[in-house]
Coordinates of C-alpha atoms in Angstrom, one line a residue:
M1 CA 3.8 -71.9 8.2
A2 CA 6.4 -74.7 8.6
H3 CA 9.3 -74.1 10.9
E4 CA 12.7 -73.6 9.4
P5 CA 16.1 -73.7 11.0
D6 CA 17.8 -70.3 11.5
S7 CA 21.0 -71.8 10.0
W8 CA 22.2 -75.0 8.3
N9 CA 25.2 -76.6 6.7
N10 CA 25.2 -78.6 3.5
R11 CA 27.4 -81.6 2.7
S12 CA 28.9 -82.1 -0.7
P13 CA 26.7 -84.8 -2.4
G14 CA 29.8 -86.2 -4.1
N15 CA 31.8 -86.3 -0.9
L16 CA 29.7 -86.7 2.2
D17 CA 32.7 -86.3 4.5
L18 CA 33.0 -82.7 3.4
E19 CA 30.8 -80.2 5.2
L20 CA 30.4 -76.8 3.7
G21 CA 30.1 -73.5 5.4
R22 CA 27.1 -72.4 7.5
I23 CA 24.2 -70.6 5.9
D24 CA 22.0 -68.2 7.8
R25 CA 18.3 -67.8 7.1
S26 CA 17.4 -64.3 5.8
P27 CA 14.6 -62.3 7.4
V28 CA 12.1 -61.6 4.6
E29 CA 10.4 -58.3 5.7
P30 CA 13.5 -56.1 5.8
A31 CA 14.5 -57.4 2.4
V32 CA 11.2 -56.6 0.8
Q33 CA 11.1 -53.2 2.4
A34 CA 14.5 -52.4 1.0
A35 CA 13.4 -53.6 -2.5
Q36 CA 10.3 -51.4 -2.3
A37 CA 12.4 -48.4 -1.2
A38 CA 14.7 -48.9 -4.2
S39 CA 11.8 -49.4 -6.7
R40 CA 11.1 -45.9 -7.7
D41 CA 14.7 -44.8 -8.4
W42 CA 15.6 -48.0 -10.2
A43 CA 12.6 -47.8 -12.5
R44 CA 13.3 -44.2 -13.3
R45 CA 16.9 -44.8 -14.4
P46 CA 17.3 -45.0 -18.2
L47 CA 17.7 -48.4 -19.6
T48 CA 21.2 -47.5 -20.8
E49 CA 22.2 -46.8 -17.2
R50 CA 20.8 -50.1 -16.0
V51 CA 22.7 -51.9 -18.8
Q52 CA 25.9 -50.1 -17.9
L53 CA 25.7 -51.2 -14.3
L54 CA 25.0 -54.8 -15.3
R55 CA 27.9 -54.9 -17.7
Q56 CA 30.1 -54.1 -14.7
V57 CA 28.5 -57.0 -12.8
H58 CA 29.3 -59.2 -15.8
A59 CA 33.0 -58.4 -15.5
V60 CA 33.0 -59.4 -11.9
L61 CA 31.3 -62.7 -12.5
A62 CA 33.6 -63.4 -15.4
S63 CA 36.6 -63.0 -13.2
D64 CA 35.1 -65.4 -10.7
Q65 CA 33.6 -68.0 -13.1
E66 CA 36.0 -70.9 -12.4
E67 CA 35.5 -70.7 -8.6
L68 CA 31.7 -70.4 -9.1
A69 CA 31.8 -73.5 -11.4
R70 CA 33.7 -75.4 -8.8
G71 CA 31.3 -74.2 -6.1
I72 CA 28.3 -75.6 -8.1
S73 CA 30.1 -78.9 -8.6
L74 CA 31.0 -79.2 -4.9
E75 CA 27.6 -78.2 -3.5
T76 CA 25.2 -80.0 -6.0
G77 CA 27.2 -83.0 -7.3
K78 CA 27.1 -81.7 -10.9
P79 CA 30.1 -82.7 -12.9
L80 CA 32.6 -79.9 -13.2
R81 CA 32.4 -79.9 -17.1
E82 CA 28.6 -79.2 -16.7
A83 CA 29.1 -76.6 -14.0
R84 CA 31.5 -74.7 -16.3
G85 CA 28.9 -74.9 -19.0
E86 CA 26.4 -73.3 -16.6
L87 CA 28.7 -70.4 -16.0
T88 CA 29.2 -69.9 -19.7
A89 CA 25.4 -69.7 -20.0
V90 CA 25.3 -67.2 -17.1
L91 CA 27.7 -64.9 -18.7
A92 CA 26.2 -65.2 -22.2
K93 CA 22.8 -64.3 -20.7
F94 CA 23.8 -60.7 -20.2
E95 CA 24.1 -59.8 -23.9
L96 CA 21.0 -61.8 -24.8
S97 CA 19.0 -60.0 -22.1
F98 CA 20.3 -56.6 -23.2
A99 CA 19.1 -57.4 -26.8
D100 CA 15.7 -58.5 -25.5
A101 CA 15.4 -55.3 -23.4
E102 CA 16.2 -53.1 -26.4
L103 CA 13.6 -55.0 -28.5
H104 CA 10.7 -55.3 -26.0
L105 CA 11.0 -52.4 -23.5
P106 CA 10.9 -49.2 -25.6
D107 CA 7.6 -47.4 -26.0
H108 CA 6.1 -47.7 -29.5
S109 CA 3.6 -45.4 -31.2
V110 CA 0.3 -46.4 -32.6
Q111 CA -0.4 -44.8 -36.0
D112 CA -3.8 -46.2 -37.0
G113 CA -6.0 -44.9 -34.1
P114 CA -8.2 -41.9 -33.8
H115 CA -5.7 -40.0 -31.5
P116 CA -1.9 -39.9 -31.0
A117 CA -1.1 -42.9 -29.0
W118 CA 1.6 -45.1 -27.5
V119 CA 2.0 -48.4 -25.8
R120 CA 4.4 -48.3 -22.9
R121 CA 6.1 -50.9 -20.7
R122 CA 5.9 -49.9 -17.0
A123 CA 8.1 -51.4 -14.2
R124 CA 6.0 -53.5 -11.9
G125 CA 8.0 -53.4 -8.6
P126 CA 9.8 -56.0 -6.5
A127 CA 10.1 -59.4 -8.0
A128 CA 10.7 -62.7 -6.2
V129 CA 12.8 -65.2 -8.1
V130 CA 12.8 -68.7 -6.6
G131 CA 15.6 -70.8 -8.1
P132 CA 16.3 -74.6 -8.1
F133 CA 19.4 -76.6 -7.0
N134 CA 20.1 -78.2 -10.4
F135 CA 21.0 -74.9 -12.2
P136 CA 21.5 -72.8 -9.0
L137 CA 22.8 -69.7 -10.9
H138 CA 21.7 -69.9 -14.5
L139 CA 17.9 -70.3 -14.1
G140 CA 17.4 -67.7 -11.5
H141 CA 19.9 -65.4 -13.2
G142 CA 18.0 -65.3 -16.5
A143 CA 14.8 -64.2 -14.7
S144 CA 16.6 -61.8 -12.5
L145 CA 18.3 -60.0 -15.5
A146 CA 14.9 -59.6 -17.2
H147 CA 13.4 -58.0 -14.1
L148 CA 16.4 -55.8 -13.4
L149 CA 16.5 -54.5 -17.0
A150 CA 12.8 -53.7 -16.8
G151 CA 13.3 -51.7 -13.6
N152 CA 12.1 -54.2 -11.0
P153 CA 14.3 -54.9 -7.9
V154 CA 14.9 -58.6 -7.4
L155 CA 14.7 -60.8 -4.3
F156 CA 16.6 -63.9 -5.3
K157 CA 15.7 -67.0 -3.2
P158 CA 18.0 -69.8 -4.2
S159 CA 17.6 -73.4 -3.3
P160 CA 18.8 -74.2 0.3
L161 CA 20.7 -77.1 -1.3
A162 CA 22.9 -74.7 -3.3
A163 CA 22.9 -71.8 -0.9
A164 CA 26.7 -71.3 -0.6
V165 CA 27.4 -70.9 -4.3
A166 CA 24.2 -68.9 -4.8
G167 CA 25.3 -66.6 -2.0
R168 CA 28.6 -66.0 -3.6
Y169 CA 26.9 -65.2 -6.9
G170 CA 24.4 -63.0 -5.1
R171 CA 27.1 -61.0 -3.3
A172 CA 28.6 -60.1 -6.7
M173 CA 25.3 -59.0 -8.0
E174 CA 24.5 -56.9 -4.9
A175 CA 27.9 -55.2 -4.9
G176 CA 27.5 -53.9 -8.5
L177 CA 24.0 -52.5 -8.1
P178 CA 22.4 -49.8 -5.9
P179 CA 21.2 -50.8 -2.4
G180 CA 18.0 -52.9 -2.4
V181 CA 18.0 -53.5 -6.2
F182 CA 19.3 -57.1 -5.9
Q183 CA 19.2 -59.1 -2.7
T184 CA 19.7 -62.8 -1.9
V185 CA 17.2 -64.2 0.5
Q186 CA 18.3 -67.5 2.0
G187 CA 15.9 -70.1 3.4
G188 CA 13.6 -73.0 2.6
A189 CA 10.0 -73.6 1.7
A190 CA 8.6 -71.4 4.5
T191 CA 10.9 -68.5 3.4
S192 CA 9.7 -68.9 -0.2
G193 CA 6.1 -68.8 0.8
E194 CA 6.5 -65.7 3.0
L195 CA 8.4 -64.0 0.2
C196 CA 6.1 -64.9 -2.7
L197 CA 2.9 -64.0 -0.8
H198 CA 4.2 -60.7 0.5
R199 CA 1.8 -57.9 -0.5
L200 CA 4.7 -55.7 -1.9
V201 CA 6.1 -58.4 -4.2
R202 CA 4.6 -57.8 -7.6
S203 CA 6.0 -60.7 -9.6
V204 CA 6.9 -64.2 -8.8
C205 CA 9.1 -66.5 -10.9
F206 CA 9.2 -70.0 -9.5
T207 CA 11.3 -73.0 -10.9
G208 CA 10.5 -76.3 -9.3
S209 CA 8.0 -79.2 -9.1
A210 CA 4.5 -79.2 -10.5
A211 CA 3.0 -79.9 -7.1
V212 CA 4.6 -76.9 -5.5
G213 CA 3.8 -74.8 -8.6
R214 CA 0.1 -75.6 -8.2
Q215 CA 0.2 -74.7 -4.5
L216 CA 1.8 -71.4 -5.2
A217 CA -0.7 -70.6 -8.0
A218 CA -3.6 -71.4 -5.6
A219 CA -2.1 -69.2 -2.9
L220 CA -1.6 -66.2 -5.2
A221 CA -5.0 -66.5 -7.0
T222 CA -6.6 -63.9 -4.8
D223 CA -4.1 -61.2 -5.7
L224 CA -4.9 -60.5 -9.3
S225 CA -2.3 -57.8 -9.7
K226 CA 0.6 -60.2 -9.0
D227 CA 2.1 -62.0 -11.9
L228 CA 3.3 -65.6 -11.6
A229 CA 5.7 -67.4 -14.0
L230 CA 6.1 -71.1 -13.4
E231 CA 8.8 -73.3 -14.9
L232 CA 8.0 -76.8 -13.7
G233 CA 8.9 -80.4 -14.5
G234 CA 8.8 -82.7 -17.4
K235 CA 8.5 -86.3 -18.6
N236 CA 10.4 -85.6 -21.8
A237 CA 10.4 -88.2 -24.5
V238 CA 12.7 -89.1 -27.4
I239 CA 10.7 -90.5 -30.3
V240 CA 12.8 -92.8 -32.5
C241 CA 11.2 -93.3 -35.9
E242 CA 11.5 -96.3 -38.2
D243 CA 13.8 -94.4 -40.6
D244 CA 16.3 -93.3 -38.0
P245 CA 19.8 -94.8 -38.1
L246 CA 19.7 -95.2 -34.3
V247 CA 23.3 -94.5 -33.2
S248 CA 22.8 -90.7 -32.7
A249 CA 19.5 -91.3 -31.1
A250 CA 20.9 -93.8 -28.5
Q251 CA 23.7 -91.3 -27.7
A252 CA 21.2 -88.5 -27.3
V253 CA 19.0 -90.7 -24.9
A254 CA 22.0 -91.6 -22.8
E255 CA 23.1 -88.0 -22.5
G256 CA 19.6 -86.8 -21.8
M257 CA 19.2 -89.3 -19.1
C258 CA 22.5 -88.8 -17.4
L259 CA 23.4 -85.1 -17.6
T260 CA 23.1 -83.7 -14.0
A261 CA 22.3 -87.3 -13.0
G262 CA 18.9 -86.9 -14.6
Q263 CA 18.1 -83.9 -12.4
R264 CA 16.9 -81.6 -15.1
C265 CA 13.4 -80.5 -16.0
N266 CA 14.3 -81.4 -19.6
A267 CA 16.0 -84.7 -18.9
T268 CA 15.1 -87.7 -21.0
S269 CA 12.6 -89.7 -19.0
R270 CA 10.7 -91.6 -21.8
I271 CA 12.0 -93.5 -24.8
L272 CA 9.4 -94.3 -27.6
V273 CA 10.8 -96.5 -30.4
A274 CA 9.3 -97.8 -33.6
R275 CA 8.6 -101.5 -32.9
S276 CA 10.6 -102.7 -35.8
R277 CA 13.7 -101.0 -34.5
A278 CA 13.4 -101.7 -30.8
G279 CA 16.0 -104.5 -30.5
A280 CA 18.7 -102.7 -32.5
F281 CA 18.0 -99.5 -30.5
L282 CA 18.4 -101.1 -27.1
E283 CA 21.7 -102.6 -28.2
S284 CA 23.0 -99.2 -29.2
L285 CA 21.6 -97.6 -26.0
G286 CA 23.3 -100.1 -23.8
E287 CA 26.6 -99.3 -25.4
A288 CA 26.0 -95.5 -25.1
L289 CA 25.1 -95.8 -21.4
R290 CA 28.4 -97.5 -20.6
A291 CA 30.1 -94.1 -21.0
F292 CA 28.2 -92.8 -18.0
V293 CA 29.9 -94.2 -14.9
P294 CA 29.4 -92.3 -11.6
D295 CA 32.5 -90.6 -10.2
N296 CA 33.8 -87.6 -8.3
P297 CA 32.1 -84.5 -9.8
L298 CA 35.2 -82.4 -9.4
L299 CA 37.2 -84.7 -11.8
E300 CA 37.6 -83.3 -15.3
T301 CA 36.6 -86.7 -16.8
T302 CA 33.4 -87.3 -14.9
R303 CA 30.2 -87.5 -17.0
L304 CA 27.8 -88.8 -14.3
G305 CA 27.9 -87.0 -10.9
A306 CA 25.9 -87.5 -7.8
L307 CA 22.3 -87.0 -6.9
I308 CA 21.6 -84.0 -4.7
S309 CA 20.5 -85.7 -1.4
A310 CA 19.6 -88.8 0.5
S311 CA 15.9 -88.2 -0.3
A312 CA 16.8 -88.2 -4.1
V313 CA 18.5 -91.6 -3.6
E314 CA 15.4 -92.8 -1.8
R315 CA 13.2 -91.7 -4.7
Y316 CA 15.5 -93.5 -7.1
Q317 CA 15.4 -96.7 -5.0
R318 CA 11.6 -96.5 -4.6
L319 CA 11.1 -96.2 -8.4
Q320 CA 13.5 -99.2 -8.9
D321 CA 11.5 -101.3 -6.4
S322 CA 8.0 -100.3 -7.3
L323 CA 7.7 -99.7 -11.1
A324 CA 5.8 -102.5 -12.9
G325 CA 7.7 -103.5 -16.0
E326 CA 10.7 -105.3 -17.3
W327 CA 14.0 -103.7 -16.4
L328 CA 16.1 -103.6 -19.6
V329 CA 18.9 -101.9 -17.8
R330 CA 18.9 -102.3 -14.0
G331 CA 20.7 -99.6 -12.1
E332 CA 22.0 -99.6 -8.6
V333 CA 22.8 -97.3 -5.7
R334 CA 26.6 -96.9 -5.1
P335 CA 27.1 -95.4 -1.7
E336 CA 30.9 -95.2 -2.3
V337 CA 32.8 -94.5 -5.5
N338 CA 36.6 -94.8 -5.6
G339 CA 36.8 -94.5 -1.8
Q340 CA 34.6 -91.4 -1.6
R341 CA 31.1 -91.6 0.0
G342 CA 28.3 -89.9 -2.0
Y343 CA 24.8 -90.1 -3.4
Y344 CA 25.8 -92.1 -6.5
V345 CA 23.5 -94.2 -8.7
T346 CA 23.7 -95.7 -12.2
P347 CA 21.3 -95.4 -15.1
S348 CA 18.1 -97.6 -15.4
V349 CA 15.7 -98.3 -18.2
V350 CA 12.3 -100.0 -17.6
Q351 CA 9.9 -101.3 -20.3
I352 CA 6.4 -100.4 -19.4
S353 CA 3.1 -101.6 -20.9
A354 CA 1.1 -99.2 -23.1
R355 CA -2.2 -97.9 -21.9
G356 CA -5.2 -96.8 -23.8
S357 CA -6.6 -93.2 -23.8
D358 CA -9.6 -94.4 -21.7
T359 CA -7.4 -95.9 -18.9
P360 CA -5.2 -94.2 -16.4
P361 CA -1.6 -93.7 -17.6
H362 CA 1.2 -95.8 -16.2
P363 CA 2.2 -94.3 -12.8
F364 CA 5.7 -93.5 -14.1
L365 CA 4.2 -91.1 -16.6
T366 CA 2.6 -88.9 -14.0
E367 CA 5.7 -88.5 -11.7
E368 CA 8.9 -86.6 -12.5
A369 CA 11.7 -89.0 -11.8
F370 CA 14.6 -86.4 -11.4
C371 CA 17.1 -89.2 -11.5
P372 CA 18.6 -91.3 -14.4
I373 CA 15.7 -93.6 -14.9
A374 CA 13.8 -93.7 -18.2
S375 CA 10.8 -95.8 -19.4
F376 CA 10.9 -97.6 -22.8
E377 CA 7.8 -98.1 -25.0
E378 CA 7.3 -99.4 -28.5
F379 CA 4.9 -97.9 -31.0
D380 CA 3.4 -99.2 -34.3
D381 CA 3.1 -96.0 -36.3
L382 CA 3.1 -92.2 -35.9
D383 CA -0.4 -92.0 -34.7
D384 CA 0.4 -94.6 -32.0
A385 CA 3.6 -92.6 -31.0
L386 CA 1.5 -89.4 -30.6
R387 CA -1.1 -91.3 -28.5
L388 CA 1.5 -92.7 -26.2
H389 CA 3.4 -89.4 -25.9
N390 CA 0.4 -87.4 -25.0
L391 CA -0.7 -89.7 -22.2
A392 CA 1.7 -87.9 -19.9
P393 CA 0.4 -84.7 -18.3
F394 CA 3.7 -82.9 -18.8
G395 CA 4.7 -80.9 -21.9
L396 CA 8.2 -79.5 -21.8
T397 CA 10.5 -80.9 -24.4
C398 CA 10.4 -83.7 -27.0
S399 CA 13.0 -84.9 -29.4
I400 CA 12.2 -86.6 -32.7
F401 CA 14.8 -88.8 -34.4
T402 CA 14.0 -89.2 -38.1
S403 CA 15.7 -88.7 -41.5
Q404 CA 12.5 -87.3 -43.0
A405 CA 11.4 -83.7 -42.6
S406 CA 7.8 -84.6 -43.3
T407 CA 7.8 -87.1 -40.4
F408 CA 9.2 -84.5 -38.0
W409 CA 6.6 -81.9 -38.9
R410 CA 3.8 -84.4 -38.8
L411 CA 4.7 -85.2 -35.2
A412 CA 5.7 -81.6 -34.2
D413 CA 2.3 -80.3 -35.2
E414 CA 0.5 -82.6 -32.7
L415 CA 2.8 -83.0 -29.8
A416 CA 1.6 -81.2 -26.7
V417 CA 5.0 -79.7 -25.7
G418 CA 6.5 -76.2 -25.6
N419 CA 9.9 -77.3 -27.1
V420 CA 10.4 -79.8 -29.9
Y421 CA 13.7 -80.8 -31.4
A422 CA 14.8 -82.8 -34.4
N423 CA 17.7 -85.2 -34.0
L424 CA 18.9 -83.5 -30.8
P425 CA 18.8 -84.5 -27.1
T426 CA 15.8 -83.3 -25.0
T427 CA 18.4 -81.4 -22.9
F428 CA 19.6 -79.2 -25.8
S429 CA 17.8 -76.0 -24.8
P430 CA 19.9 -73.0 -25.7
S431 CA 19.4 -69.6 -24.1
T432 CA 18.8 -68.1 -27.6
L433 CA 15.3 -69.7 -27.6
P434 CA 12.3 -69.3 -25.3
F435 CA 12.0 -72.2 -22.8
G436 CA 8.7 -73.1 -21.2
G437 CA 6.2 -75.9 -20.9
W438 CA 2.5 -76.8 -21.3
G439 CA 0.3 -78.8 -19.0
D440 CA 2.0 -79.7 -15.8
S441 CA 5.3 -78.2 -17.1
G442 CA 4.4 -74.6 -16.7
N443 CA 1.9 -71.8 -17.2
R444 CA 3.0 -70.5 -20.6
R445 CA 5.3 -67.9 -19.2
P446 CA 8.4 -69.2 -21.0
G447 CA 11.8 -68.5 -19.6
G448 CA 14.9 -68.3 -21.8
R449 CA 14.9 -65.8 -24.6
G450 CA 12.1 -63.3 -24.5
F451 CA 11.1 -63.8 -20.8
I452 CA 11.3 -60.0 -20.5
R453 CA 7.9 -59.8 -22.2
F454 CA 6.3 -61.0 -18.9
V455 CA 8.0 -58.7 -16.4
T456 CA 6.3 -55.4 -17.0
D457 CA 2.8 -54.0 -17.1
E458 CA 1.5 -52.7 -20.4
Q459 CA 0.0 -49.2 -20.4
A460 CA -1.9 -47.7 -23.4
V461 CA -1.6 -43.9 -23.7
Q462 CA -3.6 -41.6 -26.0
L463 CA -3.9 -37.9 -26.3
A464 CA -6.6 -35.7 -27.7
K465 CA -5.3 -34.0 -30.8
G466 CA -3.9 -30.6 -30.1
S467 CA -3.4 -31.3 -26.3
W468 CA 0.2 -29.9 -26.5

């Protein structure tokens, strides 16, 4: 197992002269034992009692939401307006999760069998929730609520790159729940591995890269009783059809590329445009991208914040230097913005050549960029658009811009993605819907609405007639 430091300090990606507080690595074994000790009592509590306790936690988080939003912006480089949106989603998730619990958790009777029978949902035991840096609270929070409502104690392992704000959130959760029911486990990859592979951890929810997701799936394959939910990356496309008026599509592409500096699993990474509209679309896109100028994430007006780390800037620069194609919009690294040092970059668009189904896809289609770089391709007809789209191994979101319902449904029926949108950005993924990917984007355990379906064990019960 790789060595990890016992403590570390993050610097603000938008202000590298600002060092944040020290974070201490958490020992895994005591945390798991505490969760196991809390399992039986927490599972036996009525759902109404678990809901009541979580409503109290909601009130605490609501009172602290502005400071939590500023903490996200400071530690991850996400613009403050986006960080506030994340806190809004965190708070809204409570009522959505309560409704899901009331729908999916109760026992239901089976009337058409030979004996009186029921199907029950049984709590599974301690759950490890491994969260990402880009939504350091929201993504782990949704999975955590589902497990908590189902009676499973949660071990929340946030990204070490967002450890401070995640720790503040975690302390609020811990304080409102019985001991051991919710714990924050700080650390890096080695800590994640030790936690997820622990024999007493019964569920694992991981959000991150496809490469790490595959490693985790392989490592857990021998424990058939442990459930794994993977929310992985994307190469999300916007398909602009011949009948689209273009202006809204260009704005959606710019937004999808630049929100969170492109560091979203549902970020727009591919642009597929009908050949007859390519020139006009590029003109509209260039105009839309001019609104996204890198600046201090803590400013109210900033729309393009910073990348998370020096390695993210290196990945951006490597893609700029190595991708074969014509750069339609050439981005650049900006080590300093308005006198403030940070990990700032500008958007880029590269036109790549189409490949056939019998040849390897362009290298850009097989790698998640996680920065504001998108590829541009032209298609001849809808069959060609489908062929190009499905060359990528990912299948998270896709947006179709068309004025014809028949065109939308024609494409939606054959796109290999878990989420398809009409005339909306690829990043418009509300908590009121399930959210999960196919292929390299996940293992069909969608997060978002309804995730609670995957956090319990189903038990069938039947009684001989006249038993009691």
